[in-house]
XYZ file of C-alpha atoms in Angstrom:
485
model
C 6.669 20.378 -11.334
C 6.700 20.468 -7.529
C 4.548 18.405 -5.622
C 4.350 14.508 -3.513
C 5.033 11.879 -6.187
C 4.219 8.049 -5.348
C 5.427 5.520 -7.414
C 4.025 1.926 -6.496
C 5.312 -1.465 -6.663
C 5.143 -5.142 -5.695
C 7.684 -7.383 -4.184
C 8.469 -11.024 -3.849
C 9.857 -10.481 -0.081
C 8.896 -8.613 2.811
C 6.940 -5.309 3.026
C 3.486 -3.817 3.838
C 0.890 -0.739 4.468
C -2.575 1.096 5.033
C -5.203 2.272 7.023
C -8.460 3.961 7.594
C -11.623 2.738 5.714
C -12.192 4.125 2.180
C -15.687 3.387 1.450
C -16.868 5.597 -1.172
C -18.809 4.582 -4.597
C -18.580 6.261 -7.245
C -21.060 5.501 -9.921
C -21.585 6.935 -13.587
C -24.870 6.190 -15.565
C -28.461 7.844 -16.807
C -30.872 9.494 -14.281
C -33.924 11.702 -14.149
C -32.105 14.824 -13.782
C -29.283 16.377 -12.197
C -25.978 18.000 -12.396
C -24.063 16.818 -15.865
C -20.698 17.936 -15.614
C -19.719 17.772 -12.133
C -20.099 14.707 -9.538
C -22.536 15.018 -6.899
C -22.167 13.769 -3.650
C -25.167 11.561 -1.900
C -24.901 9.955 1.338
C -28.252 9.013 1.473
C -30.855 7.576 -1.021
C -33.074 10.898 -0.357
C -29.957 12.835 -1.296
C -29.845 10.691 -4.056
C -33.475 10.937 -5.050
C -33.418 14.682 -4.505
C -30.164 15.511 -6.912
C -31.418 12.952 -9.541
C -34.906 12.231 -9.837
C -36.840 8.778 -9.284
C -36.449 5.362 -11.256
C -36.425 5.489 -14.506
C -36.917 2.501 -17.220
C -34.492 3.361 -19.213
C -31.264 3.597 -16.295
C -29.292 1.913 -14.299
C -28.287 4.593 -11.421
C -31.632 4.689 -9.366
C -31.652 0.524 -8.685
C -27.852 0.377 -8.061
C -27.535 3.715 -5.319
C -30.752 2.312 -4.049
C -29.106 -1.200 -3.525
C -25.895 0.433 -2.570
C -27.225 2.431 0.192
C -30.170 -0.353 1.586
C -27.039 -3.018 1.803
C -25.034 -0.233 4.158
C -23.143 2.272 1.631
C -22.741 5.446 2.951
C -21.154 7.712 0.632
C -21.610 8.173 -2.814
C -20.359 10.381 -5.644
C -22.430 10.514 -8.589
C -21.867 11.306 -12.544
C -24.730 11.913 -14.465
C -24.497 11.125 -18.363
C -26.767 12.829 -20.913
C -26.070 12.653 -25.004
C -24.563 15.301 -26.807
C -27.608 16.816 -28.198
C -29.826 16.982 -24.550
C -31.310 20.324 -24.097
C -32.805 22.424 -20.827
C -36.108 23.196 -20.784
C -37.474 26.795 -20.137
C -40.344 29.466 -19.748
C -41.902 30.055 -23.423
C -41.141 33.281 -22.190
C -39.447 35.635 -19.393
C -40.920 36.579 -16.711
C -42.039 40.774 -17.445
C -41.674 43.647 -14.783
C -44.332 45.662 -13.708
C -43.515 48.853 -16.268
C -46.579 50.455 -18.301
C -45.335 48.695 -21.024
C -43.888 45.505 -19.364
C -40.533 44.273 -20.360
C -38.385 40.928 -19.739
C -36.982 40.727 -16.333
C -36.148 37.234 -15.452
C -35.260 34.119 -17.229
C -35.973 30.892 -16.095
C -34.720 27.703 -17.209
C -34.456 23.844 -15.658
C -31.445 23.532 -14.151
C -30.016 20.425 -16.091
C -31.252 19.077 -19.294
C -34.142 16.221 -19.838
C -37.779 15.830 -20.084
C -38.240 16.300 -16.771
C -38.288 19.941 -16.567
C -42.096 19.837 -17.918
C -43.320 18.518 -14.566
C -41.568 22.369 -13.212
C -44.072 25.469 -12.976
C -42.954 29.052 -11.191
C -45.039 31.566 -9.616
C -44.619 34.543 -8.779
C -46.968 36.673 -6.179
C -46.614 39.673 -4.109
C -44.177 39.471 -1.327
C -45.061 39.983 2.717
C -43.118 43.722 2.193
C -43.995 46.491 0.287
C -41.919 46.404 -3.142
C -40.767 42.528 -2.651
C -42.243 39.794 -4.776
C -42.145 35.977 -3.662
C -41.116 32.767 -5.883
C -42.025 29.797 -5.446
C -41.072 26.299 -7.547
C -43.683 23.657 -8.061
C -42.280 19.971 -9.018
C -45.636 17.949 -9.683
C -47.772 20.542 -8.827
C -46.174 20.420 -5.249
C -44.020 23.657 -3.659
C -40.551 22.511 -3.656
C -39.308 26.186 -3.052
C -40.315 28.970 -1.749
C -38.068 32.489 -2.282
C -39.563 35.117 0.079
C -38.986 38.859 0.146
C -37.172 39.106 -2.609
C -36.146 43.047 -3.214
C -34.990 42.678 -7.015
C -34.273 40.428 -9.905
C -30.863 40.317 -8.674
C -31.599 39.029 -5.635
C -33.812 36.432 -7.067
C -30.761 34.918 -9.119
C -28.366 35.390 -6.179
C -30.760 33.240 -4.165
C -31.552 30.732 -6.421
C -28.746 29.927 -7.459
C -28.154 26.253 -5.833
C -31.383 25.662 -6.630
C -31.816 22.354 -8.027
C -34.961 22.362 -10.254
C -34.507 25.768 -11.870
C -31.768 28.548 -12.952
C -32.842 32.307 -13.006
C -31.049 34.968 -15.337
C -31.446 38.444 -14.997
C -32.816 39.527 -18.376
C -31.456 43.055 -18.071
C -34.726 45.071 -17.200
C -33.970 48.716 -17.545
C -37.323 50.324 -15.675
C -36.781 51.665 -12.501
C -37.386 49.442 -9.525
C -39.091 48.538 -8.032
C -41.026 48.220 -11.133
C -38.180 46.139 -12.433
C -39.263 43.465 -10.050
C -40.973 40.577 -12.037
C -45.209 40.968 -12.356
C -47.311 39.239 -10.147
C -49.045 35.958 -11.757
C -52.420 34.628 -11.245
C -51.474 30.925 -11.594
C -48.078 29.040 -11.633
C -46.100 28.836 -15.218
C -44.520 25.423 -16.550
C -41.649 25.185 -17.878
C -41.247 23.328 -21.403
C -39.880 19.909 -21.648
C -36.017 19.559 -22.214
C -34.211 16.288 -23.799
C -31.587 14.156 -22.685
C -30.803 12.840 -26.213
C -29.858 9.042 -24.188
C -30.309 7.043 -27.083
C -27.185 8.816 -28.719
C -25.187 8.049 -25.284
C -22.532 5.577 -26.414
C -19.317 4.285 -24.114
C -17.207 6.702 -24.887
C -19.610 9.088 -22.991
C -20.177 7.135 -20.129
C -16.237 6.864 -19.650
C -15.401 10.442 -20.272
C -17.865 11.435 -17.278
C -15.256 9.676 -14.880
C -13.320 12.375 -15.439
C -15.620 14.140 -12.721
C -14.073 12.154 -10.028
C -10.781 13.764 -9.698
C -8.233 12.236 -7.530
C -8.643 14.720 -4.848
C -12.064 12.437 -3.895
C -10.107 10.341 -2.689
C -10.364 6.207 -3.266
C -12.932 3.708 -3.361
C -14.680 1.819 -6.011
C -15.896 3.228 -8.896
C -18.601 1.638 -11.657
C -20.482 2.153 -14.517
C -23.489 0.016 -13.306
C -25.255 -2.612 -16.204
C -23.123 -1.465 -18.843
C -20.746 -4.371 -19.673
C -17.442 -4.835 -21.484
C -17.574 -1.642 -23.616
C -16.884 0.259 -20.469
C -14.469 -2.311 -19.015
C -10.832 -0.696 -20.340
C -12.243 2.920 -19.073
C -12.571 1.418 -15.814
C -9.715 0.033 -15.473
C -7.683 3.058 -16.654
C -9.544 5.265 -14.341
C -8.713 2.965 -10.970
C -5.413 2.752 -12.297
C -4.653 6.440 -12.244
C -6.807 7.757 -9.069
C -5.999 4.914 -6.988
C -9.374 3.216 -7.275
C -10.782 -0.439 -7.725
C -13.013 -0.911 -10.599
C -15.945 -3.477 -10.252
C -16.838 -5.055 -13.587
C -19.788 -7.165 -15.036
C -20.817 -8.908 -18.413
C -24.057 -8.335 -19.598
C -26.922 -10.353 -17.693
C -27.068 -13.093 -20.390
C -23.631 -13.831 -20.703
C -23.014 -17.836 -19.908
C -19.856 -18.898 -17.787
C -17.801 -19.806 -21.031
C -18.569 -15.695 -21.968
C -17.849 -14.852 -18.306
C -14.749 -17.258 -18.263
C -13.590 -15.613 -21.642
C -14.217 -11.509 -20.549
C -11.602 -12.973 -17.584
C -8.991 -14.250 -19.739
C -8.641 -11.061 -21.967
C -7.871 -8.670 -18.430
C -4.705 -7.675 -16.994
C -5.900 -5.915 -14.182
C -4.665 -5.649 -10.168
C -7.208 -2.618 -9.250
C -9.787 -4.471 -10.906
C -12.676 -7.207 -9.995
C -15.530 -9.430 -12.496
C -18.550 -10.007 -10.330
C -21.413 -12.660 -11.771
C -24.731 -12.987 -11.875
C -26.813 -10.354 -11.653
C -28.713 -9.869 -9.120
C -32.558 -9.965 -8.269
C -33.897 -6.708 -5.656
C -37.318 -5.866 -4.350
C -39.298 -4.073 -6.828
C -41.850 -2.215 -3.832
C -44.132 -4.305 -5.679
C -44.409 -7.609 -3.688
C -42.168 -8.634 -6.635
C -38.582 -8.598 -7.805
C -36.446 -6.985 -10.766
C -33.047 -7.815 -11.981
C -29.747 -5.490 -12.193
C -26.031 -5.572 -12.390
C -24.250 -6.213 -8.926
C -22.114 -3.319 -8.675
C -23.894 -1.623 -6.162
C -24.279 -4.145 -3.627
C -20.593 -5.217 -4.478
C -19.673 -1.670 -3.490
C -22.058 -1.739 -0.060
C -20.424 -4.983 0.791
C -16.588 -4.016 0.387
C -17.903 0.146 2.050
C -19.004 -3.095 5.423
C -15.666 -4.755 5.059
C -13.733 -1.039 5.061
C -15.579 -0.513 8.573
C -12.154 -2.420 9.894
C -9.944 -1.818 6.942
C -8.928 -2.388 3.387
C -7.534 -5.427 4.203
C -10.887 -7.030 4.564
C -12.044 -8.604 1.371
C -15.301 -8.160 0.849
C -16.861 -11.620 0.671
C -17.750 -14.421 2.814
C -19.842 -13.059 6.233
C -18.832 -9.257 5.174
C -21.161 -9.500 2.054
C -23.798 -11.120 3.672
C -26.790 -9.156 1.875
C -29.760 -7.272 3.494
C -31.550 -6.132 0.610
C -30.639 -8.424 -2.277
C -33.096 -10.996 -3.125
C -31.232 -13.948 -4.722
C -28.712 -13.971 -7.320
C -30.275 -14.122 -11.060
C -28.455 -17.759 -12.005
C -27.597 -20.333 -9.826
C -23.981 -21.895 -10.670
C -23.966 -25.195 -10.291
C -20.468 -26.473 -8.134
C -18.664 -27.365 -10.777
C -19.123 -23.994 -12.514
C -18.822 -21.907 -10.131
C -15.219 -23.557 -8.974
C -14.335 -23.031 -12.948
C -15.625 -19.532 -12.594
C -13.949 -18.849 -9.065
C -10.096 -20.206 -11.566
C -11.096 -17.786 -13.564
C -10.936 -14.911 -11.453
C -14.972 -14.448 -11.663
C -16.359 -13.026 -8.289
C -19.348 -15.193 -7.697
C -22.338 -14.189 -6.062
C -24.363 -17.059 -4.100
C -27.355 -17.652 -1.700
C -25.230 -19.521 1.071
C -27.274 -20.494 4.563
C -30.139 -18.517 3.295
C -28.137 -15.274 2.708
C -26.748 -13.453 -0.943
C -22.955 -13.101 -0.321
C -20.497 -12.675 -2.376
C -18.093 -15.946 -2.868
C -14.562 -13.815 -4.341
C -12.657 -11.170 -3.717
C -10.531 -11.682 -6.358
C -8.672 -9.540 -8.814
C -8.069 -9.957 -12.816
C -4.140 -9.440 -12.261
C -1.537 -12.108 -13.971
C 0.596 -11.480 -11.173
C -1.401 -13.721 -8.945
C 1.052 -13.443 -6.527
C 1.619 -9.672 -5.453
C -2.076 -8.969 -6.655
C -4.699 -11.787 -6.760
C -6.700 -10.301 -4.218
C -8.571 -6.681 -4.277
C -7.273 -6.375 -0.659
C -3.756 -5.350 -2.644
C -4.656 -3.169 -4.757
C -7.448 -1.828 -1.771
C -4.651 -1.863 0.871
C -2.127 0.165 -1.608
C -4.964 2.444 -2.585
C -5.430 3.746 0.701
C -2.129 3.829 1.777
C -0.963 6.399 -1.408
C -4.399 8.488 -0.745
C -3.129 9.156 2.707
C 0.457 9.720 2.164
C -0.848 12.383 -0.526
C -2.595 14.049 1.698
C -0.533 13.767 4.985
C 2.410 14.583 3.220
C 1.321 17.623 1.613
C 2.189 19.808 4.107
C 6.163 19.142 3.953
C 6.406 20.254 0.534
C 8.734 23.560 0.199
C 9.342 22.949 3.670
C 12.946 23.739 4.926
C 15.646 20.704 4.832
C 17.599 21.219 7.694
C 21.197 19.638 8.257
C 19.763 17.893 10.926
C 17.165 15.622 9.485
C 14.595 17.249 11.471
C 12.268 17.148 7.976
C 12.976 13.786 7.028
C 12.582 12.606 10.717
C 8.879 14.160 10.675
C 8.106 12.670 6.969
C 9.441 9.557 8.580
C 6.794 9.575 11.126
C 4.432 10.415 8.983
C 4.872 7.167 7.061
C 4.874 5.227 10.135
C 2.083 6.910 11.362
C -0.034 5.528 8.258
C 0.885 2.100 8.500
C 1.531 1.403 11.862
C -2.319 1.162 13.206
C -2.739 -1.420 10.493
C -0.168 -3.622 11.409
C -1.421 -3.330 14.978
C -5.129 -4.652 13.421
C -3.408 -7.114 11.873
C -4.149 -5.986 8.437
C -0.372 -6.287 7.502
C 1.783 -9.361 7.859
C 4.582 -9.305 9.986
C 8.037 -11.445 9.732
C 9.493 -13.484 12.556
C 12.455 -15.106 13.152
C 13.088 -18.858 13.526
C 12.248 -18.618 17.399
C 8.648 -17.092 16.462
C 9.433 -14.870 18.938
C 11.730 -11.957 17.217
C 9.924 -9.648 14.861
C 12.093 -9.557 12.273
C 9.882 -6.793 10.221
C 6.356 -5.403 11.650
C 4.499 -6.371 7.959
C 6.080 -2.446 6.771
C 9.174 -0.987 6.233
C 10.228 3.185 6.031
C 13.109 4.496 4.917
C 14.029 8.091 4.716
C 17.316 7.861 5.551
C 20.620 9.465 5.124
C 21.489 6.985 2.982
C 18.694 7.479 0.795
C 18.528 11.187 1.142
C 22.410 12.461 0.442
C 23.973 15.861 0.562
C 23.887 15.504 -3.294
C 20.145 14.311 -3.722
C 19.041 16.782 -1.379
C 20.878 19.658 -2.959
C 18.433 19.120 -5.408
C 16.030 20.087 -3.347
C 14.015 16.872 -3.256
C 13.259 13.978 -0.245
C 13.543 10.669 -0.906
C 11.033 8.141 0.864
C 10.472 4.046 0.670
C 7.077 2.385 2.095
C 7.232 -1.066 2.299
C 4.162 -3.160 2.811
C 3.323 -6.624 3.353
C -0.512 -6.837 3.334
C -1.943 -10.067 5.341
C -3.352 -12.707 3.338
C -7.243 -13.442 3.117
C -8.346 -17.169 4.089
C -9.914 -17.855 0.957
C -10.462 -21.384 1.330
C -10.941 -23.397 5.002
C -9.503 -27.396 4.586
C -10.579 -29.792 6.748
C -9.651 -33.323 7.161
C -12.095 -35.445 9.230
C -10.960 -38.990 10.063
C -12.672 -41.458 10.984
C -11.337 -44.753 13.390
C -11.848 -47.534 14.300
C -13.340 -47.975 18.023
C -9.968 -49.942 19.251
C -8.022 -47.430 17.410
C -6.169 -43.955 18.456
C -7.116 -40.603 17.178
């Protein structure tokens, strides 16, 4: 069908691309409340709080946005997962118009499914107009809205309906207004509790829910926080496909030969393992433990500040809210972790950072670092969007459309060579560029009368993304006092 396909590849030799920081999370997991078949975006923990409830026991999502966002994440899209038998709570009853013999005008029902909805009451009282009624919500007893001069049911719904606590229907009342309008209440009505049926929630729903984060979000890193290896092959399919790196974890007892073994059994370039757990503030004077993802996703959202070249370790995962890892590696494991391809998280001068920034590719070569996969991510998400506009354009005999696509290309790639965030090739005299770290070709070559009577335009991007100084040797020597240095 028509549209901008990108096919990507590594090389041995020369090439290079990207730009532009892509610093959006995208987490999956159980919550309070909240939207359950679309992804919400947050970018802020009181968006966060105010879509999906507060901490719960029994989840993940509330520690890991609140880590995300205290360690400097900014944008979040999140995927709430319920089981397949949750239900929405709702009035016993509708809410009755004012007719002799009153019948059902409104129905009102939680918004999304889960206990929560008993802590929701309604009320409705006379409105500051003749022939309007007021509504207002009550979470905890507290007004959370407030729907004023409301003329008719219809109105009501029409009004209410991005509101996230409840969901009006208009039951149909037949009586004449304004009579149809709902009858006023002495005291507020709660709503019965709903179910979110999470003990049935298995992987397989937890993966199907990143289904919500289409490829038109754009890329970043996406996680299914505390969950473990049942989710791992999900992930990785998911970054795969949307351009996306997935952040993995073992479960928070899992010893280095468990952590050493989850490595060996991946294949994955847009992927990363990330050990121990880590220990937060609990607002109690005390601490709790979670999985990492979140401040693994804050830390690489820092690094993106410059570009997706930047790995997201070392001084750019230098932690602000994190506590202390939840196991200390001793050297000798964590260097048998690090050959692994296990991203270990340390307390290093007094600071949690994060020691790797390394992928679970077997092509160590083209893709042992996340900056890759990162770098290429970006680098397709851009040329899908900026390259949208040329499709069904005109191809003129002149080149005038390939010589705009062209520039295009360059016009991705070029800023990040110039921020050094792609390596560039010089001759013997390490003075002639021999490549700039990319290459672009749309070319007449490429693009012949035959291929282009097919009304199609070829394009090449070649990248060479700048390595990341993993390790820092030294060699100190020491002499003698009559002898040179």
């Amino acid at each position: 069908m028509p549209g901008v396909t990108i096919t990507t590849g590594a090389v041995a030799g020369p090439s290079a691309p990207t730009i532009a920081p892509a610093s959006t999370y995208f987490a999956v997991g159980l919550a309070e409340r909240g939207a359950t078949d679309v992804a919400v975006l947050c970018n802020s923990f009181a968006e966060f709080e105010a879509n999906f409830g507060t901490r719960q026991s029994y989840g993940a999502l509330w520690d890991d946005l609140k880590t995300f966002f205290e360690e400097g994440g900014t944008r979040a899209y999140v995927a709430r997962v319920v089981g397949p038998a949750a239900t929405t709570g709702a009035l016993a009853s509708p809410l009755m118009d004012q007719a002799g013999t009153p019948v059902a005008t409104l129905n009102v029902a939680a918004r999304n499914q889960g206990a929560w909805s008993s802590r929701v009451s309604v009320q409705v009282i006379a409105g500051a107009t003749d022939d309007t009624f007021r509504l207002r919500v009550f979470l905890d007893g507290k007004v959370v809205r407030d729907y004023t001069n409301l003329h008719n049911p219809a109105e009501a719904v029409s009004r209410a309906s991005n509101d996230p606590y409840i969901k009006l229907t208009d039951a149909g009342s037949t009586t004449v207004a304004p009579d149809n309008n709902p009858a006023v209440q002495g005291s507020p009505v709660t709503l019965a509790a709903g179910t979110d049926d999470r003990a049935s929630v298995t992987a397989t729903h937890y993966v199907a829910a990143l289904d919500r984060f289409d490829i038109g979000k754009g890329d970043g890193a996406v996680a299914i926080p505390g969950i473990g290896p049942s989710v791992h092959a999900g992930l990785i399919a998911h970054a795969d496909i949307n351009n996306r790196l997935a952040l993995l974890v073992e479960a928070r007892t899992a010893d280095t030969g468990t952590l050493i073994d989850t490595a060996a059994t991946l294949d994955a370039k847009r992927a990363g393992l990330f050990a121990p757990w880590i220990r937060v503030p609990d607002s109690y004077g005390g601490t709790r433990t979670i999985s990492p993802e979140g401040y693994v996703a804050a830390a690489r959202a820092r690094a993106h500040a410059t570009g997706p070249w930047q790995a997201a370790a070392g001084e750019n995962s230098k932690a602000r809210y994190v506590v202390a890892p939840d196991v200390v590696y001793t050297a000798t494991q964590g260097n048998d972790l690090d050959a692994a391809k296990v991203n270990v998280i340390r307390t290093v001068a007094g600071f949690v950072r994060l020691y790797g920034w390394r992928s679970l590719a077997a092509d160590e070569v083209n893709w042992g670092y996340l900056i890759g996969a990162d770098t290429v991510n970006r680098v397709v998400t851009e040329a899908y969007a900026q390259l949208e506009p040329y499709l069904f354009g005109v191809i003129d005999a002149r080149g005038h459309l390939l010589a705009k696509i062209e520039g295009t290309l360059i016009g991705i790639v070029q800023p990040m060579a110039a921020a050094d965030g792609l390596f560039a090739r010089f001759a013997d005299d390490g003075e002639t560029i021999l490549d700039p770290g990319y290459r672009v070709n749309v070319s007449r070559e490429l693009n012949t009368t035959e291929s282009l009577a097919l009304n199609q335009v070829l394009a090449e991007l070649g990248i060479r993304v700048s390595p990341t100084a993993a390790l820092v040797m030294l060699t100190v020597t020491k002499a003698a006092v009559t002898a040179a240095l």
